[in-house]
Amino acid sequence: MSISTGSAWVDGSSSLMKRYKILRGTNWGKAAVVGIPAFWLAVFFFVPFLVVFKISLSETAIAVPPYTALLEWDVEEAYMTFKLNLGNYFYLLEDAFYLDAYLSSIKIAAVSTFFALIVAFPIAYLIARSEGSKRGLLLALVILPFWTSFLLRVYAWMGFLKKNGIVNEFLLSIGVIDQPLIMLQTDFAVYIGIVYTYLPFMVLPLYSALEKMDITLLEAAEDLGCTPMKGFFLITVPQAMPGIIAGCLLVFIPAVGEFVIPALLGGSDTLMIGRVLWDEFFLNRDWPMASAVAIVMLVVLVLPIMLVRNSQGKQEAI
C-alpha cells in the first residue's frame, strides 16, 4: 500500500513539474498578441453571429422580442420542446425579391469597386512616386475626409447633385446643357457616393504595394524595348496585385451591405440588401426573416474571400 502511494506521489510530482516547465516555457507575450484579437473576434463577431443565426431559425411572434424561443420548457407538463424553423431560408429561395436584392447589391458594389480602383490607382501611384517629404502630406489629404462626419459628406453630395445644385448650375452657366440633369435619386448618384466614401480604403493598400515596387524593373524593361503601356500591365500591375485585391475587398464588402448612401442618394427603385434588412427589422418587425437575409449575405461574402485568401496562401507557399 505504501509503495503504490509513493509511486502515485512521484507520478504526480513529475506531472506537476512537466506542467510547470510548459508554463514557464510559454511565450506569454506572443500568446497575448494572438489571444487578444481572437478574444475580440469571438466576443464581437462570433457570438453576435450565433445570436443572429439563432434568431433566423425562430418564428415571428407578436411579443418582445418579436420571435419565438427555440427551446421551451413546460413546467406543468414537465417536458421540453426544441423547434427549428427553416422556413425563412426556404422563403428566400422562393421569393425572387430577395434574389433581386442580392444581385442588385452585388452589381452596384462591383461597379463601384471597379471605378474606385480606376480612380485610386493613379492617386496611389502618384503618392508612391513622390518625394519622401511630400508623401506624408498627400496621404494626409487622402485620409482627411475621415475627419468629417460620414452623414455630412453624403448630404454634401445631395447638394452637389440635385437639380439646382452646384453641378447643374455650373454646366448651365458654361452652356453644356440646356436644362438640369436628373442625377440625384439614381444609381449614378449611388455609384458616386460609394466611390467617394470608400476611395481611401482603395488608395491606402495600393500605395502600400506600389511603394515597395522595384523601379529598376521598369527601367530594364524600357532598355529592352518595352513600351510604357506594356510595362505597366506586365510589371506594375502584377506587383501591385496584393494591394489591388486588398483594396477591392475593403471596398466591395461594405458596399454590398451599404444602407445610408442608397437611402439618401438612391431612388425608390434602387434595391440593395441593406435597405431590405432595414425594412424587415424596423418596418415589418420580422426579425427571423431579416436575420436569415443577413446570414445568407454573410455566407455569400465570406466564402469567396476565404477562397481568395486560400489561393493567395498557396501561391506564396510556392
mmCIF file of C-alpha atoms in Angstrom:
data_model
loop_
_atom_site.group_PDB
_atom_site.id
_atom_site.type_symbol
_atom_site.label_atom_id
_atom_site.label_comp_id
_atom_site.label_asym_id
_atom_site.label_seq_id
_atom_site.Cartn_x
_atom_site.Cartn_y
_atom_site.Cartn_z
ATOM 1 C CA MET A 1 0.000 0.000 0.000
ATOM 2 C CA SER A 2 2.842 2.375 0.851
ATOM 3 C CA ILE A 3 4.673 1.545 -2.388
ATOM 4 C CA SER A 4 1.677 2.381 -4.545
ATOM 5 C CA THR A 5 1.156 5.634 -2.636
ATOM 6 C CA GLY A 6 4.768 6.604 -3.146
ATOM 7 C CA SER A 7 4.691 5.844 -6.852
ATOM 8 C CA ALA A 8 1.498 7.866 -7.233
ATOM 9 C CA TRP A 9 3.172 10.773 -5.404
ATOM 10 C CA VAL A 10 6.197 10.521 -7.712
ATOM 11 C CA ASP A 11 3.978 10.426 -10.810
ATOM 12 C CA GLY A 12 2.007 13.430 -9.553
ATOM 13 C CA SER A 13 5.180 15.372 -8.854
ATOM 14 C CA SER A 14 6.611 14.621 -12.298
ATOM 15 C CA SER A 15 3.316 15.672 -13.906
ATOM 16 C CA LEU A 16 3.350 18.969 -11.982
ATOM 17 C CA MET A 17 6.974 19.565 -12.982
ATOM 18 C CA LYS A 18 6.114 18.996 -16.650
ATOM 19 C CA ARG A 19 3.227 21.440 -16.446
ATOM 20 C CA TYR A 20 5.458 23.978 -14.681
ATOM 21 C CA LYS A 21 8.091 23.672 -17.420
ATOM 22 C CA ILE A 22 5.432 24.065 -20.098
ATOM 23 C CA LEU A 23 4.015 27.176 -18.426
ATOM 24 C CA ARG A 24 7.497 28.550 -17.830
ATOM 25 C CA GLY A 25 8.483 27.969 -21.451
ATOM 26 C CA THR A 26 5.329 29.582 -22.829
ATOM 27 C CA ASN A 27 5.828 32.872 -24.621
ATOM 28 C CA TRP A 28 3.128 34.881 -22.830
ATOM 29 C CA GLY A 29 3.760 37.971 -24.939
ATOM 30 C CA LYS A 30 3.111 36.055 -28.136
ATOM 31 C CA ALA A 31 0.086 34.372 -26.578
ATOM 32 C CA ALA A 32 -1.330 37.764 -25.572
ATOM 33 C CA VAL A 33 -0.747 39.216 -29.059
ATOM 34 C CA VAL A 34 -2.647 36.300 -30.597
ATOM 35 C CA GLY A 35 -5.204 35.888 -27.825
ATOM 36 C CA ILE A 36 -6.462 39.473 -27.583
ATOM 37 C CA PRO A 37 -7.542 39.723 -31.265
ATOM 38 C CA ALA A 38 -9.021 36.205 -31.032
ATOM 39 C CA PHE A 39 -10.994 37.226 -27.939
ATOM 40 C CA TRP A 40 -12.147 40.396 -29.703
ATOM 41 C CA LEU A 41 -13.351 38.442 -32.740
ATOM 42 C CA ALA A 42 -15.092 35.885 -30.533
ATOM 43 C CA VAL A 43 -16.953 38.498 -28.495
ATOM 44 C CA PHE A 44 -17.837 40.986 -31.230
ATOM 45 C CA PHE A 45 -18.175 38.704 -34.276
ATOM 46 C CA PHE A 46 -18.698 35.041 -33.479
ATOM 47 C CA VAL A 47 -21.097 35.498 -30.548
ATOM 48 C CA PRO A 48 -23.295 38.052 -32.411
ATOM 49 C CA PHE A 49 -23.234 35.731 -35.430
ATOM 50 C CA LEU A 50 -24.561 32.878 -33.281
ATOM 51 C CA VAL A 51 -27.275 35.145 -31.863
ATOM 52 C CA VAL A 52 -28.394 36.244 -35.342
ATOM 53 C CA PHE A 53 -28.250 32.654 -36.587
ATOM 54 C CA LYS A 54 -30.423 31.537 -33.655
ATOM 55 C CA ILE A 55 -32.980 34.238 -34.422
ATOM 56 C CA SER A 56 -33.059 33.196 -38.096
ATOM 57 C CA LEU A 57 -34.190 29.710 -37.029
ATOM 58 C CA SER A 58 -37.114 31.010 -34.947
ATOM 59 C CA GLU A 59 -40.616 32.141 -35.880
ATOM 60 C CA THR A 60 -42.087 35.627 -35.918
ATOM 61 C CA ALA A 61 -44.267 36.412 -32.918
ATOM 62 C CA ILE A 62 -46.167 39.395 -31.550
ATOM 63 C CA ALA A 63 -44.003 39.720 -28.495
ATOM 64 C CA VAL A 64 -40.925 41.437 -27.123
ATOM 65 C CA PRO A 65 -38.566 40.422 -28.683
ATOM 66 C CA PRO A 66 -40.690 39.631 -31.770
ATOM 67 C CA TYR A 67 -39.715 35.989 -32.219
ATOM 68 C CA THR A 68 -40.283 32.661 -30.523
ATOM 69 C CA ALA A 69 -37.720 30.796 -28.452
ATOM 70 C CA LEU A 70 -36.045 27.728 -29.901
ATOM 71 C CA LEU A 71 -36.122 25.909 -26.571
ATOM 72 C CA GLU A 72 -39.298 25.913 -24.482
ATOM 73 C CA TRP A 73 -39.774 24.265 -21.100
ATOM 74 C CA ASP A 74 -43.236 23.453 -19.800
ATOM 75 C CA VAL A 75 -43.033 23.232 -16.018
ATOM 76 C CA GLU A 76 -46.540 21.873 -15.510
ATOM 77 C CA GLU A 77 -46.310 19.123 -18.116
ATOM 78 C CA ALA A 78 -42.594 18.571 -17.379
ATOM 79 C CA TYR A 79 -41.421 18.365 -20.965
ATOM 80 C CA MET A 80 -39.110 20.328 -23.190
ATOM 81 C CA THR A 81 -39.655 21.260 -26.847
ATOM 82 C CA PHE A 82 -36.981 22.268 -29.343
ATOM 83 C CA LYS A 83 -38.160 23.906 -32.579
ATOM 84 C CA LEU A 84 -36.077 24.824 -35.618
ATOM 85 C CA ASN A 85 -37.765 26.887 -38.302
ATOM 86 C CA LEU A 86 -36.056 26.559 -41.688
ATOM 87 C CA GLY A 87 -38.934 28.250 -43.468
ATOM 88 C CA ASN A 88 -37.148 31.618 -43.573
ATOM 89 C CA TYR A 89 -34.329 30.174 -45.677
ATOM 90 C CA PHE A 90 -36.733 28.323 -47.982
ATOM 91 C CA TYR A 91 -38.695 31.542 -48.436
ATOM 92 C CA LEU A 92 -35.513 33.295 -49.578
ATOM 93 C CA LEU A 93 -35.234 30.752 -52.394
ATOM 94 C CA GLU A 94 -38.901 31.046 -53.356
ATOM 95 C CA ASP A 95 -39.292 34.832 -53.373
ATOM 96 C CA ALA A 96 -37.489 36.500 -56.281
ATOM 97 C CA PHE A 97 -37.471 39.840 -54.444
ATOM 98 C CA TYR A 98 -34.600 38.803 -52.167
ATOM 99 C CA LEU A 99 -32.598 37.305 -55.041
ATOM 100 C CA ASP A 100 -33.013 40.559 -56.977
ATOM 101 C CA ALA A 101 -31.839 42.486 -53.908
ATOM 102 C CA TYR A 102 -28.727 40.311 -53.606
ATOM 103 C CA LEU A 103 -27.897 40.584 -57.306
ATOM 104 C CA SER A 104 -28.520 44.342 -57.357
ATOM 105 C CA SER A 105 -26.313 44.851 -54.305
ATOM 106 C CA ILE A 106 -23.506 42.774 -55.811
ATOM 107 C CA LYS A 107 -23.795 44.648 -59.123
ATOM 108 C CA ILE A 108 -23.710 48.097 -57.520
ATOM 109 C CA ALA A 109 -20.834 47.096 -55.227
ATOM 110 C CA ALA A 110 -18.847 45.563 -58.101
ATOM 111 C CA VAL A 111 -19.290 48.579 -60.388
ATOM 112 C CA SER A 112 -18.412 50.964 -57.544
ATOM 113 C CA THR A 113 -15.324 48.899 -56.691
ATOM 114 C CA PHE A 114 -14.188 48.970 -60.330
ATOM 115 C CA PHE A 115 -14.460 52.754 -60.584
ATOM 116 C CA ALA A 116 -12.849 53.182 -57.170
ATOM 117 C CA LEU A 117 -9.892 51.159 -58.468
ATOM 118 C CA ILE A 118 -9.693 53.245 -61.650
ATOM 119 C CA VAL A 119 -9.671 56.480 -59.643
ATOM 120 C CA ALA A 120 -7.449 55.276 -56.804
ATOM 121 C CA PHE A 121 -4.646 53.692 -58.841
ATOM 122 C CA PRO A 122 -3.264 56.959 -60.328
ATOM 123 C CA ILE A 123 -3.559 58.639 -56.920
ATOM 124 C CA ALA A 124 -1.679 55.831 -55.172
ATOM 125 C CA TYR A 125 0.935 55.708 -57.930
ATOM 126 C CA LEU A 126 1.486 59.463 -57.678
ATOM 127 C CA ILE A 127 1.922 59.293 -53.904
ATOM 128 C CA ALA A 128 4.273 56.292 -54.139
ATOM 129 C CA ARG A 129 6.474 58.083 -56.706
ATOM 130 C CA SER A 130 6.501 61.425 -54.888
ATOM 131 C CA GLU A 131 9.385 62.658 -52.777
ATOM 132 C CA GLY A 132 9.543 61.386 -49.216
ATOM 133 C CA SER A 133 8.791 64.820 -47.770
ATOM 134 C CA LYS A 134 5.573 65.119 -49.793
ATOM 135 C CA ARG A 135 4.177 61.639 -49.183
ATOM 136 C CA GLY A 136 3.019 62.430 -45.668
ATOM 137 C CA LEU A 137 1.075 65.471 -46.852
ATOM 138 C CA LEU A 138 -0.519 63.592 -49.760
ATOM 139 C CA LEU A 139 -1.524 60.689 -47.527
ATOM 140 C CA ALA A 140 -2.995 63.147 -45.048
ATOM 141 C CA LEU A 141 -5.119 64.637 -47.831
ATOM 142 C CA VAL A 142 -6.396 61.133 -48.663
ATOM 143 C CA ILE A 143 -7.279 60.425 -45.030
ATOM 144 C CA LEU A 144 -8.664 63.927 -44.410
ATOM 145 C CA PRO A 145 -12.323 63.054 -45.290
ATOM 146 C CA PHE A 146 -12.390 60.627 -42.342
ATOM 147 C CA TRP A 147 -12.183 63.646 -40.044
ATOM 148 C CA THR A 148 -15.617 64.723 -41.253
ATOM 149 C CA SER A 149 -18.886 63.038 -40.376
ATOM 150 C CA PHE A 150 -19.939 60.341 -42.837
ATOM 151 C CA LEU A 151 -23.512 61.671 -42.961
ATOM 152 C CA LEU A 152 -22.323 65.223 -43.642
ATOM 153 C CA ARG A 153 -20.275 64.035 -46.614
ATOM 154 C CA VAL A 154 -23.234 62.149 -48.080
ATOM 155 C CA TYR A 155 -25.552 65.135 -47.526
ATOM 156 C CA ALA A 156 -22.973 67.335 -49.254
ATOM 157 C CA TRP A 157 -23.296 65.191 -52.377
ATOM 158 C CA MET A 158 -27.047 65.752 -52.269
ATOM 159 C CA GLY A 159 -26.311 69.456 -52.554
ATOM 160 C CA PHE A 160 -23.982 68.836 -55.486
ATOM 161 C CA LEU A 161 -26.261 66.531 -57.479
ATOM 162 C CA LYS A 162 -29.751 67.980 -57.039
ATOM 163 C CA LYS A 163 -31.467 69.871 -59.890
ATOM 164 C CA ASN A 164 -30.454 73.289 -58.636
ATOM 165 C CA GLY A 165 -27.181 72.015 -57.212
ATOM 166 C CA ILE A 166 -23.640 73.109 -57.896
ATOM 167 C CA VAL A 167 -23.015 70.639 -60.746
ATOM 168 C CA ASN A 168 -26.131 71.582 -62.718
ATOM 169 C CA GLU A 169 -25.607 75.295 -62.115
ATOM 170 C CA PHE A 170 -22.041 75.049 -63.391
ATOM 171 C CA LEU A 171 -22.989 73.064 -66.508
ATOM 172 C CA LEU A 172 -25.814 75.514 -67.280
ATOM 173 C CA SER A 173 -23.531 78.511 -66.833
ATOM 174 C CA ILE A 174 -20.960 77.239 -69.354
ATOM 175 C CA GLY A 175 -23.664 76.164 -71.820
ATOM 176 C CA VAL A 176 -23.007 72.424 -71.789
ATOM 177 C CA ILE A 177 -26.662 71.620 -71.003
ATOM 178 C CA ASP A 178 -29.941 73.458 -71.610
ATOM 179 C CA GLN A 179 -31.878 72.031 -68.675
ATOM 180 C CA PRO A 180 -30.862 70.489 -65.341
ATOM 181 C CA LEU A 181 -29.824 66.866 -65.350
ATOM 182 C CA ILE A 182 -31.539 64.366 -63.069
ATOM 183 C CA MET A 183 -28.646 62.927 -61.093
ATOM 184 C CA LEU A 184 -29.981 62.659 -57.563
ATOM 185 C CA GLN A 185 -32.023 59.578 -56.586
ATOM 186 C CA THR A 186 -30.457 57.473 -59.336
ATOM 187 C CA ASP A 187 -27.950 54.612 -59.424
ATOM 188 C CA PHE A 188 -25.424 57.116 -60.796
ATOM 189 C CA ALA A 189 -25.588 59.081 -57.547
ATOM 190 C CA VAL A 190 -25.180 55.871 -55.543
ATOM 191 C CA TYR A 191 -22.056 54.980 -57.523
ATOM 192 C CA ILE A 192 -20.571 58.421 -56.904
ATOM 193 C CA GLY A 193 -21.375 58.275 -53.201
ATOM 194 C CA ILE A 194 -19.839 54.832 -52.708
ATOM 195 C CA VAL A 195 -16.720 55.599 -54.763
ATOM 196 C CA TYR A 196 -16.138 58.875 -52.920
ATOM 197 C CA THR A 197 -16.790 57.388 -49.476
ATOM 198 C CA TYR A 198 -14.646 54.273 -49.823
ATOM 199 C CA LEU A 199 -11.888 55.717 -52.024
ATOM 200 C CA PRO A 200 -9.324 55.946 -49.169
ATOM 201 C CA PHE A 201 -9.795 52.215 -48.495
ATOM 202 C CA MET A 202 -8.635 51.598 -52.054
ATOM 203 C CA VAL A 203 -5.831 54.154 -52.136
ATOM 204 C CA LEU A 204 -4.013 53.063 -48.972
ATOM 205 C CA PRO A 205 -3.499 49.344 -49.859
ATOM 206 C CA LEU A 206 -2.485 50.318 -53.402
ATOM 207 C CA TYR A 207 0.022 52.843 -52.060
ATOM 208 C CA SER A 208 1.465 50.229 -49.695
ATOM 209 C CA ALA A 209 2.022 47.825 -52.609
ATOM 210 C CA LEU A 210 3.280 50.393 -55.116
ATOM 211 C CA GLU A 211 5.654 51.975 -52.614
ATOM 212 C CA LYS A 212 7.528 48.646 -52.350
ATOM 213 C CA MET A 213 7.756 48.159 -56.119
ATOM 214 C CA ASP A 214 11.229 47.879 -57.669
ATOM 215 C CA ILE A 215 11.557 50.733 -60.185
ATOM 216 C CA THR A 216 14.639 49.183 -61.758
ATOM 217 C CA LEU A 217 12.398 46.540 -63.360
ATOM 218 C CA LEU A 218 10.629 49.256 -65.363
ATOM 219 C CA GLU A 219 13.964 50.762 -66.377
ATOM 220 C CA ALA A 220 15.233 47.357 -67.510
ATOM 221 C CA ALA A 221 12.035 46.760 -69.484
ATOM 222 C CA GLU A 222 12.437 50.110 -71.259
ATOM 223 C CA ASP A 223 16.045 49.252 -72.139
ATOM 224 C CA LEU A 224 14.777 46.029 -73.706
ATOM 225 C CA GLY A 225 12.296 47.927 -75.875
ATOM 226 C CA CYS A 226 9.147 47.545 -73.777
ATOM 227 C CA THR A 227 6.610 50.350 -74.222
ATOM 228 C CA PRO A 228 5.332 52.217 -71.122
ATOM 229 C CA MET A 229 1.820 50.790 -71.547
ATOM 230 C CA LYS A 230 3.109 47.229 -71.886
ATOM 231 C CA GLY A 231 5.449 47.711 -68.945
ATOM 232 C CA PHE A 232 2.541 48.961 -66.854
ATOM 233 C CA PHE A 233 0.462 45.828 -67.420
ATOM 234 C CA LEU A 234 3.364 43.353 -67.310
ATOM 235 C CA ILE A 235 5.341 44.802 -64.372
ATOM 236 C CA THR A 236 3.438 47.415 -62.379
ATOM 237 C CA VAL A 237 0.057 45.703 -62.196
ATOM 238 C CA PRO A 238 1.391 42.253 -61.148
ATOM 239 C CA GLN A 239 3.496 43.798 -58.397
ATOM 240 C CA ALA A 240 0.531 45.855 -57.198
ATOM 241 C CA MET A 241 -1.832 42.852 -57.261
ATOM 242 C CA PRO A 242 -1.788 42.290 -53.444
ATOM 243 C CA GLY A 243 -2.829 45.912 -52.939
ATOM 244 C CA ILE A 244 -5.464 45.633 -55.684
ATOM 245 C CA ILE A 245 -7.017 42.558 -54.075
ATOM 246 C CA ALA A 246 -6.932 44.063 -50.586
ATOM 247 C CA GLY A 247 -8.413 47.367 -51.758
ATOM 248 C CA CYS A 248 -11.168 45.676 -53.763
ATOM 249 C CA LEU A 249 -12.165 43.588 -50.766
ATOM 250 C CA LEU A 250 -12.142 46.617 -48.453
ATOM 251 C CA VAL A 251 -14.467 48.469 -50.827
ATOM 252 C CA PHE A 252 -16.657 45.648 -52.121
ATOM 253 C CA ILE A 253 -17.576 44.051 -48.785
ATOM 254 C CA PRO A 254 -19.020 47.144 -47.031
ATOM 255 C CA ALA A 255 -20.533 48.414 -50.288
ATOM 256 C CA VAL A 256 -22.692 45.282 -50.620
ATOM 257 C CA GLY A 257 -24.401 45.961 -47.304
ATOM 258 C CA GLU A 258 -24.476 49.755 -47.639
ATOM 259 C CA PHE A 259 -27.700 51.380 -46.448
ATOM 260 C CA VAL A 260 -27.158 55.101 -45.848
ATOM 261 C CA ILE A 261 -25.860 56.018 -49.320
ATOM 262 C CA PRO A 262 -28.665 54.254 -51.286
ATOM 263 C CA ALA A 263 -31.260 55.674 -48.891
ATOM 264 C CA LEU A 264 -30.070 59.283 -49.304
ATOM 265 C CA LEU A 265 -28.728 59.357 -52.872
ATOM 266 C CA GLY A 266 -30.631 56.494 -54.497
ATOM 267 C CA GLY A 267 -34.196 56.368 -55.746
ATOM 268 C CA SER A 268 -37.110 54.209 -54.706
ATOM 269 C CA ASP A 269 -36.116 51.634 -57.344
ATOM 270 C CA THR A 270 -32.542 51.343 -56.024
ATOM 271 C CA LEU A 271 -32.746 47.910 -54.465
ATOM 272 C CA MET A 272 -29.957 46.923 -52.079
ATOM 273 C CA ILE A 273 -29.856 44.300 -49.386
ATOM 274 C CA GLY A 274 -29.049 46.877 -46.695
ATOM 275 C CA ARG A 275 -32.387 48.603 -47.264
ATOM 276 C CA VAL A 276 -34.166 45.225 -47.289
ATOM 277 C CA LEU A 277 -32.634 44.411 -43.909
ATOM 278 C CA TRP A 278 -33.728 47.768 -42.517
ATOM 279 C CA ASP A 279 -37.287 47.295 -43.742
ATOM 280 C CA GLU A 280 -37.521 43.763 -42.355
ATOM 281 C CA PHE A 281 -36.145 44.733 -38.943
ATOM 282 C CA PHE A 282 -37.847 48.071 -38.308
ATOM 283 C CA LEU A 283 -40.884 48.304 -40.609
ATOM 284 C CA ASN A 284 -42.083 44.704 -40.808
ATOM 285 C CA ARG A 285 -40.542 43.716 -37.439
ATOM 286 C CA ASP A 286 -39.795 40.320 -38.939
ATOM 287 C CA TRP A 287 -36.541 39.682 -37.120
ATOM 288 C CA PRO A 288 -36.210 35.990 -38.104
ATOM 289 C CA MET A 289 -36.531 36.813 -41.813
ATOM 290 C CA ALA A 290 -34.112 39.724 -41.529
ATOM 291 C CA SER A 291 -31.628 37.509 -39.685
ATOM 292 C CA ALA A 292 -31.865 34.867 -42.407
ATOM 293 C CA VAL A 293 -31.175 37.534 -45.048
ATOM 294 C CA ALA A 294 -28.139 38.721 -43.068
ATOM 295 C CA ILE A 295 -26.778 35.184 -42.599
ATOM 296 C CA VAL A 296 -27.062 34.370 -46.310
ATOM 297 C CA MET A 297 -25.382 37.665 -47.234
ATOM 298 C CA LEU A 298 -22.540 36.923 -44.809
ATOM 299 C CA VAL A 299 -22.025 33.442 -46.261
ATOM 300 C CA VAL A 300 -22.104 34.806 -49.825
ATOM 301 C CA LEU A 301 -19.373 37.316 -48.918
ATOM 302 C CA VAL A 302 -17.196 35.164 -46.661
ATOM 303 C CA LEU A 303 -16.861 32.087 -48.875
ATOM 304 C CA PRO A 304 -15.298 33.918 -51.890
ATOM 305 C CA ILE A 305 -12.958 35.775 -49.544
ATOM 306 C CA MET A 306 -11.829 32.504 -47.962
ATOM 307 C CA LEU A 307 -11.210 31.010 -51.409
ATOM 308 C CA VAL A 308 -9.189 34.064 -52.494
ATOM 309 C CA ARG A 309 -7.088 34.028 -49.327
ATOM 310 C CA ASN A 310 -6.546 30.282 -49.674
ATOM 311 C CA SER A 311 -5.333 30.653 -53.254
ATOM 312 C CA GLN A 312 -3.045 33.524 -52.232
ATOM 313 C CA GLY A 313 -1.573 31.395 -49.445
ATOM 314 C CA LYS A 314 -0.863 28.558 -51.869
ATOM 315 C CA GLN A 315 0.828 30.928 -54.339
ATOM 316 C CA GLU A 316 3.013 32.412 -51.590
ATOM 317 C CA ALA A 317 3.955 28.919 -50.428
ATOM 318 C CA ILE A 318 5.031 28.011 -53.967
#
